[in-house]
């Protein structure tokens, strides 16, 4: 068996934990490749891997998922951050979760990813994928963008807003939620369209099937400074008349968790919901 460890050196415990995991796995006959980074690196680990460990926070999981997007490699996300909606495995749980996965007692869960393409004129100038979201916004604060949005054969009209979030179900608890969007079960196949502070109050968040293609066109005579941000990490400068095509990818991020209920436990704890809150007290 071959394993690769994505190690976010911005996290203090990451390097030490990586050595601990490496030592433990090698004693079991696992070949381990270490991939350390601060920010980004142009050289990704090469080789065939059976499992990847993400050592960091949610951002590290997003980065790992994009790097391994088309390689069908399950990811065990160990949380060294603070929030941990995606990186749900605690430091003291990783070996238990790994053992269950290796024995076949845990199957990776599939998380929908989006493919994103930007066309300028008749030329494709950018391709990327996301696990959380794609956001169109201005580089400057308090400036409205103007975009035309189509979904499949349906023209959804023109949006004037501070920004426009296109989120996966996994990303429903990220930027989209902060902008007033709904929370979806992360294993759904769906797409959230969420305008940020829209000029027209009738422009509310929409949840649509993710199997059709969304097309966002930067309106003509749009000021410069419009930016496309992928998973809060990769950015791309847009010009007027650029077209952004977003659709569900033919592959998924495969994440290894200690049971499906872990997500809802995290949801309750991270959003400070109690059992009493869940029952609802509207008196």
CSV table of C-alpha atoms in Angstrom, one decimal:
chain,number,residue,atom,x,y,z
A,1,UNK,CA,0.0,0.0,0.0
A,2,UNK,CA,1.1,3.5,-0.8
A,3,UNK,CA,0.1,6.6,1.1
A,4,UNK,CA,0.8,10.3,0.6
A,5,UNK,CA,0.6,12.9,3.3
A,6,UNK,CA,-0.4,16.5,2.4
A,7,UNK,CA,1.2,18.5,5.2
A,8,UNK,CA,0.2,22.2,5.8
A,9,UNK,CA,3.3,23.6,7.5
A,10,UNK,CA,1.2,26.7,8.5
A,11,UNK,CA,-0.2,24.4,11.2
A,12,UNK,CA,2.2,24.0,14.2
A,13,UNK,CA,1.4,20.3,14.8
A,14,UNK,CA,1.5,19.2,11.2
A,15,UNK,CA,5.2,18.3,10.8
A,16,UNK,CA,5.3,16.3,14.1
A,17,UNK,CA,2.0,14.5,13.3
A,18,UNK,CA,3.3,13.7,9.9
A,19,UNK,CA,6.3,12.0,11.3
A,20,UNK,CA,4.1,10.1,13.8
A,21,UNK,CA,1.8,8.9,11.0
A,22,UNK,CA,4.7,8.0,8.7
A,23,UNK,CA,6.4,5.9,11.4
A,24,UNK,CA,3.2,4.1,12.3
A,25,UNK,CA,2.3,3.3,8.8
A,26,UNK,CA,5.8,2.2,7.8
A,27,UNK,CA,5.8,-0.3,10.7
A,28,UNK,CA,2.8,-1.8,9.0
A,29,UNK,CA,4.5,-2.0,5.6
A,30,UNK,CA,2.9,1.0,4.0
A,31,UNK,CA,5.1,3.1,1.7
A,32,UNK,CA,4.7,6.8,2.7
A,33,UNK,CA,5.4,9.9,0.6
A,34,UNK,CA,5.5,13.3,2.4
A,35,UNK,CA,4.3,16.4,0.6
A,36,UNK,CA,4.9,19.5,2.7
A,37,UNK,CA,3.8,23.0,1.6
A,38,UNK,CA,3.4,26.5,2.9
A,39,UNK,CA,0.8,28.1,0.6
A,40,UNK,CA,1.3,26.3,-2.7
A,41,UNK,CA,3.9,24.3,-4.6
A,42,UNK,CA,4.1,23.8,-8.3
A,43,UNK,CA,5.5,20.3,-7.9
A,44,UNK,CA,2.8,17.9,-6.8
A,45,UNK,CA,3.6,14.4,-5.5
A,46,UNK,CA,3.9,11.8,-8.3
A,47,UNK,CA,3.0,8.2,-8.1
A,48,UNK,CA,0.2,5.8,-7.5
A,49,UNK,CA,-1.4,6.2,-4.1
A,50,UNK,CA,-4.0,4.2,-2.3
A,51,UNK,CA,-4.8,6.8,0.3
A,52,UNK,CA,-4.0,10.5,1.0
A,53,UNK,CA,-3.9,12.1,4.4
A,54,UNK,CA,-4.7,15.8,4.7
A,55,UNK,CA,-3.0,17.4,7.7
A,56,UNK,CA,-4.4,20.9,8.3
A,57,UNK,CA,-7.8,22.5,8.3
A,58,UNK,CA,-10.6,22.7,5.9
A,59,UNK,CA,-8.5,24.7,3.4
A,60,UNK,CA,-5.9,21.9,3.3
A,61,UNK,CA,-8.7,19.4,2.4
A,62,UNK,CA,-9.9,21.7,-0.4
A,63,UNK,CA,-6.3,21.9,-1.7
A,64,UNK,CA,-5.7,18.2,-1.5
A,65,UNK,CA,-9.0,17.4,-3.2
A,66,UNK,CA,-8.3,19.7,-6.1
A,67,UNK,CA,-4.8,18.2,-6.5
A,68,UNK,CA,-6.1,14.7,-6.5
A,69,UNK,CA,-9.4,15.4,-8.2
A,70,UNK,CA,-9.2,13.0,-11.1
A,71,UNK,CA,-7.0,10.3,-9.5
A,72,UNK,CA,-9.7,8.5,-7.5
A,73,UNK,CA,-7.7,8.6,-4.3
A,74,UNK,CA,-9.6,8.6,-1.0
A,75,UNK,CA,-8.6,11.4,1.5
A,76,UNK,CA,-8.5,11.0,5.3
A,77,UNK,CA,-8.8,14.6,6.5
A,78,UNK,CA,-7.1,15.1,9.9
A,79,UNK,CA,-8.2,18.4,11.5
A,80,UNK,CA,-5.5,20.7,12.8
A,81,UNK,CA,-7.5,23.8,12.2
A,82,UNK,CA,-10.2,25.5,14.3
A,83,UNK,CA,-13.5,25.0,12.4
A,84,UNK,CA,-13.3,21.6,10.8
A,85,UNK,CA,-16.5,21.1,8.8
A,86,UNK,CA,-14.6,19.1,6.1
A,87,UNK,CA,-11.6,18.0,8.2
A,88,UNK,CA,-13.7,16.1,10.7
A,89,UNK,CA,-11.1,13.5,12.0
A,90,UNK,CA,-9.4,14.6,15.2
A,91,UNK,CA,-5.7,14.0,15.8
A,92,UNK,CA,-6.4,11.2,18.2
A,93,UNK,CA,-8.8,9.4,15.8
A,94,UNK,CA,-6.8,9.1,12.7
A,95,UNK,CA,-5.4,5.6,13.4
A,96,UNK,CA,-8.9,4.2,14.4
A,97,UNK,CA,-10.4,5.7,11.2
A,98,UNK,CA,-7.5,4.4,9.1
A,99,UNK,CA,-7.8,0.9,10.5
A,100,UNK,CA,-11.6,0.8,9.9
A,101,UNK,CA,-11.0,1.9,6.3
A,102,UNK,CA,-8.3,-0.6,5.7
A,103,UNK,CA,-10.5,-3.4,7.0
A,104,UNK,CA,-13.3,-2.3,4.8
A,105,UNK,CA,-15.5,-1.2,7.7
A,106,UNK,CA,-15.5,2.4,6.5
A,107,UNK,CA,-16.3,3.4,2.9
A,108,UNK,CA,-15.3,6.8,1.6
A,109,UNK,CA,-18.2,9.2,1.1
A,110,UNK,CA,-18.5,10.9,-2.3
A,111,UNK,CA,-18.6,14.7,-2.3
A,112,UNK,CA,-19.7,16.4,-5.5
A,113,UNK,CA,-17.1,18.6,-7.2
A,114,UNK,CA,-17.6,21.2,-9.9
A,115,UNK,CA,-15.6,21.7,-13.1
A,116,UNK,CA,-15.1,25.4,-14.0
A,117,UNK,CA,-14.1,26.7,-17.4
A,118,UNK,CA,-13.6,30.3,-18.5
A,119,UNK,CA,-13.9,31.3,-22.1
A,120,UNK,CA,-12.7,34.6,-23.6
A,121,UNK,CA,-14.0,35.0,-27.1
A,122,UNK,CA,-13.7,31.5,-28.6
A,123,UNK,CA,-10.7,30.5,-26.5
A,124,UNK,CA,-10.7,28.5,-23.3
A,125,UNK,CA,-8.3,30.4,-21.0
A,126,UNK,CA,-8.8,28.6,-17.6
A,127,UNK,CA,-9.8,25.2,-16.3
A,128,UNK,CA,-10.2,24.3,-12.6
A,129,UNK,CA,-12.2,22.3,-10.2
A,130,UNK,CA,-13.7,23.1,-6.8
A,131,UNK,CA,-15.0,21.2,-3.8
A,132,UNK,CA,-16.5,24.2,-2.0
A,133,UNK,CA,-17.4,27.1,-4.3
A,134,UNK,CA,-16.6,29.5,-7.1
A,135,UNK,CA,-17.2,33.2,-6.4
A,136,UNK,CA,-17.4,36.1,-8.8
A,137,UNK,CA,-16.7,39.4,-7.1
A,138,UNK,CA,-14.9,42.7,-7.3
A,139,UNK,CA,-11.4,43.1,-6.1
A,140,UNK,CA,-12.5,46.3,-4.4
A,141,UNK,CA,-15.1,46.6,-1.5
A,142,UNK,CA,-18.6,47.9,-2.1
A,143,UNK,CA,-18.7,47.8,-5.8
A,144,UNK,CA,-21.5,46.0,-7.7
A,145,UNK,CA,-20.7,43.4,-10.3
A,146,UNK,CA,-23.1,42.9,-13.2
A,147,UNK,CA,-23.5,39.4,-14.6
A,148,UNK,CA,-25.9,37.5,-16.8
A,149,UNK,CA,-26.8,34.0,-15.6
A,150,UNK,CA,-28.2,31.1,-17.5
A,151,UNK,CA,-28.9,27.6,-16.2
A,152,UNK,CA,-29.3,24.9,-18.8
A,153,UNK,CA,-31.8,26.4,-21.3
A,154,UNK,CA,-33.2,28.8,-18.7
A,155,UNK,CA,-32.2,32.5,-18.7
A,156,UNK,CA,-32.1,33.5,-15.0
A,157,UNK,CA,-31.6,37.1,-15.9
A,158,UNK,CA,-29.1,39.8,-15.0
A,159,UNK,CA,-27.7,40.1,-11.4
A,160,UNK,CA,-26.3,43.2,-9.9
A,161,UNK,CA,-24.7,42.3,-6.6
A,162,UNK,CA,-21.6,42.5,-4.5
A,163,UNK,CA,-20.7,39.0,-5.5
A,164,UNK,CA,-22.1,35.7,-6.8
A,165,UNK,CA,-21.4,32.4,-5.0
A,166,UNK,CA,-21.8,29.1,-6.8
A,167,UNK,CA,-21.5,26.5,-4.0
A,168,UNK,CA,-21.5,22.7,-3.8
A,169,UNK,CA,-23.4,20.9,-1.0
A,170,UNK,CA,-20.0,20.6,0.8
A,171,UNK,CA,-19.5,24.4,0.4
A,172,UNK,CA,-23.0,25.2,1.7
A,173,UNK,CA,-21.5,25.6,5.2
A,174,UNK,CA,-18.8,28.0,3.9
A,175,UNK,CA,-19.0,31.4,2.2
A,176,UNK,CA,-22.5,30.7,0.9
A,177,UNK,CA,-23.9,30.1,4.4
A,178,UNK,CA,-22.2,33.3,5.6
A,179,UNK,CA,-24.0,35.1,2.8
A,180,UNK,CA,-27.4,33.8,3.9
A,181,UNK,CA,-27.5,30.6,1.8
A,182,UNK,CA,-29.1,27.3,2.8
A,183,UNK,CA,-27.3,24.3,4.3
A,184,UNK,CA,-27.5,21.1,2.3
A,185,UNK,CA,-26.6,17.5,3.1
A,186,UNK,CA,-23.0,17.3,1.8
A,187,UNK,CA,-23.6,14.0,-0.1
A,188,UNK,CA,-26.3,15.6,-2.3
A,189,UNK,CA,-25.8,16.4,-6.0
A,190,UNK,CA,-26.9,20.0,-6.2
A,191,UNK,CA,-25.7,23.6,-6.9
A,192,UNK,CA,-26.4,26.7,-4.8
A,193,UNK,CA,-26.7,30.0,-6.6
A,194,UNK,CA,-26.3,32.7,-4.1
A,195,UNK,CA,-26.0,36.4,-4.9
A,196,UNK,CA,-24.3,38.5,-2.2
A,197,UNK,CA,-26.2,41.6,-1.2
A,198,UNK,CA,-28.2,41.8,-4.5
A,199,UNK,CA,-29.4,45.2,-5.7
A,200,UNK,CA,-32.8,43.6,-6.3
A,201,UNK,CA,-34.1,42.1,-3.1
A,202,UNK,CA,-36.1,39.5,-5.1
A,203,UNK,CA,-32.8,37.9,-6.2
A,204,UNK,CA,-32.7,35.1,-3.5
A,205,UNK,CA,-30.5,32.0,-3.3
A,206,UNK,CA,-31.5,29.1,-5.5
A,207,UNK,CA,-30.8,25.4,-5.3
A,208,UNK,CA,-30.7,23.7,-8.7
A,209,UNK,CA,-29.7,20.3,-10.0
A,210,UNK,CA,-25.9,20.1,-10.6
A,211,UNK,CA,-26.1,17.9,-13.7
A,212,UNK,CA,-26.8,20.9,-16.0
A,213,UNK,CA,-24.4,23.6,-16.9
A,214,UNK,CA,-24.5,27.1,-15.4
A,215,UNK,CA,-23.2,29.9,-17.6
A,216,UNK,CA,-22.2,33.2,-16.0
A,217,UNK,CA,-21.3,36.1,-18.4
A,218,UNK,CA,-19.5,39.2,-17.2
A,219,UNK,CA,-21.7,42.0,-18.6
A,220,UNK,CA,-20.3,44.3,-21.3
A,221,UNK,CA,-19.1,47.7,-20.1
A,222,UNK,CA,-18.2,46.1,-16.8
A,223,UNK,CA,-15.5,47.8,-14.9
A,224,UNK,CA,-12.2,46.1,-14.6
A,225,UNK,CA,-11.3,44.3,-11.4
A,226,UNK,CA,-13.8,41.4,-11.6
A,227,UNK,CA,-12.3,38.3,-10.0
A,228,UNK,CA,-13.1,34.6,-10.0
A,229,UNK,CA,-12.1,32.8,-6.8
A,230,UNK,CA,-12.0,29.0,-6.5
A,231,UNK,CA,-12.4,27.5,-3.1
A,232,UNK,CA,-11.1,30.7,-1.6
A,233,UNK,CA,-7.6,29.8,-2.8
A,234,UNK,CA,-7.2,30.1,-6.6
A,235,UNK,CA,-8.0,33.4,-8.3
A,236,UNK,CA,-8.4,34.4,-11.9
A,237,UNK,CA,-8.9,37.9,-13.3
A,238,UNK,CA,-12.0,38.3,-15.5
A,239,UNK,CA,-12.8,40.8,-18.3
A,240,UNK,CA,-16.1,41.9,-19.7
A,241,UNK,CA,-17.9,39.3,-21.9
A,242,UNK,CA,-15.9,36.4,-20.3
A,243,UNK,CA,-18.1,33.4,-19.9
A,244,UNK,CA,-17.8,31.0,-16.9
A,245,UNK,CA,-19.1,27.5,-17.4
A,246,UNK,CA,-19.8,25.5,-14.2
A,247,UNK,CA,-21.0,22.0,-14.1
A,248,UNK,CA,-20.8,18.9,-11.9
A,249,UNK,CA,-17.5,17.0,-12.5
A,250,UNK,CA,-17.5,13.4,-13.6
A,251,UNK,CA,-15.4,12.6,-10.5
A,252,UNK,CA,-16.0,13.1,-6.8
A,253,UNK,CA,-13.8,13.9,-3.8
A,254,UNK,CA,-13.7,10.8,-1.7
A,255,UNK,CA,-13.5,11.5,2.0
A,256,UNK,CA,-13.0,9.0,4.8
A,257,UNK,CA,-14.9,9.8,8.0
A,258,UNK,CA,-15.8,7.9,11.1
A,259,UNK,CA,-19.4,7.4,10.2
A,260,UNK,CA,-21.9,9.6,8.4
A,261,UNK,CA,-23.3,11.1,11.6
A,262,UNK,CA,-20.0,12.9,12.1
A,263,UNK,CA,-21.1,15.7,9.7
A,264,UNK,CA,-24.3,16.4,11.7
A,265,UNK,CA,-22.4,16.2,15.0
A,266,UNK,CA,-20.0,18.8,13.6
A,267,UNK,CA,-22.9,20.9,12.4
A,268,UNK,CA,-24.4,21.0,15.8
A,269,UNK,CA,-21.2,21.8,17.6
A,270,UNK,CA,-19.8,24.3,15.1
A,271,UNK,CA,-23.1,26.2,14.9
A,272,UNK,CA,-23.6,26.0,18.7
A,273,UNK,CA,-26.9,24.1,18.3
A,274,UNK,CA,-28.1,22.2,21.4
A,275,UNK,CA,-30.6,19.4,21.6
A,276,UNK,CA,-33.1,22.0,22.9
A,277,UNK,CA,-32.4,24.2,19.9
A,278,UNK,CA,-33.0,21.2,17.6
A,279,UNK,CA,-36.4,20.6,19.1
A,280,UNK,CA,-37.2,24.2,18.6
A,281,UNK,CA,-38.8,26.5,21.2
A,282,UNK,CA,-40.8,29.2,19.5
A,283,UNK,CA,-43.0,30.3,22.4
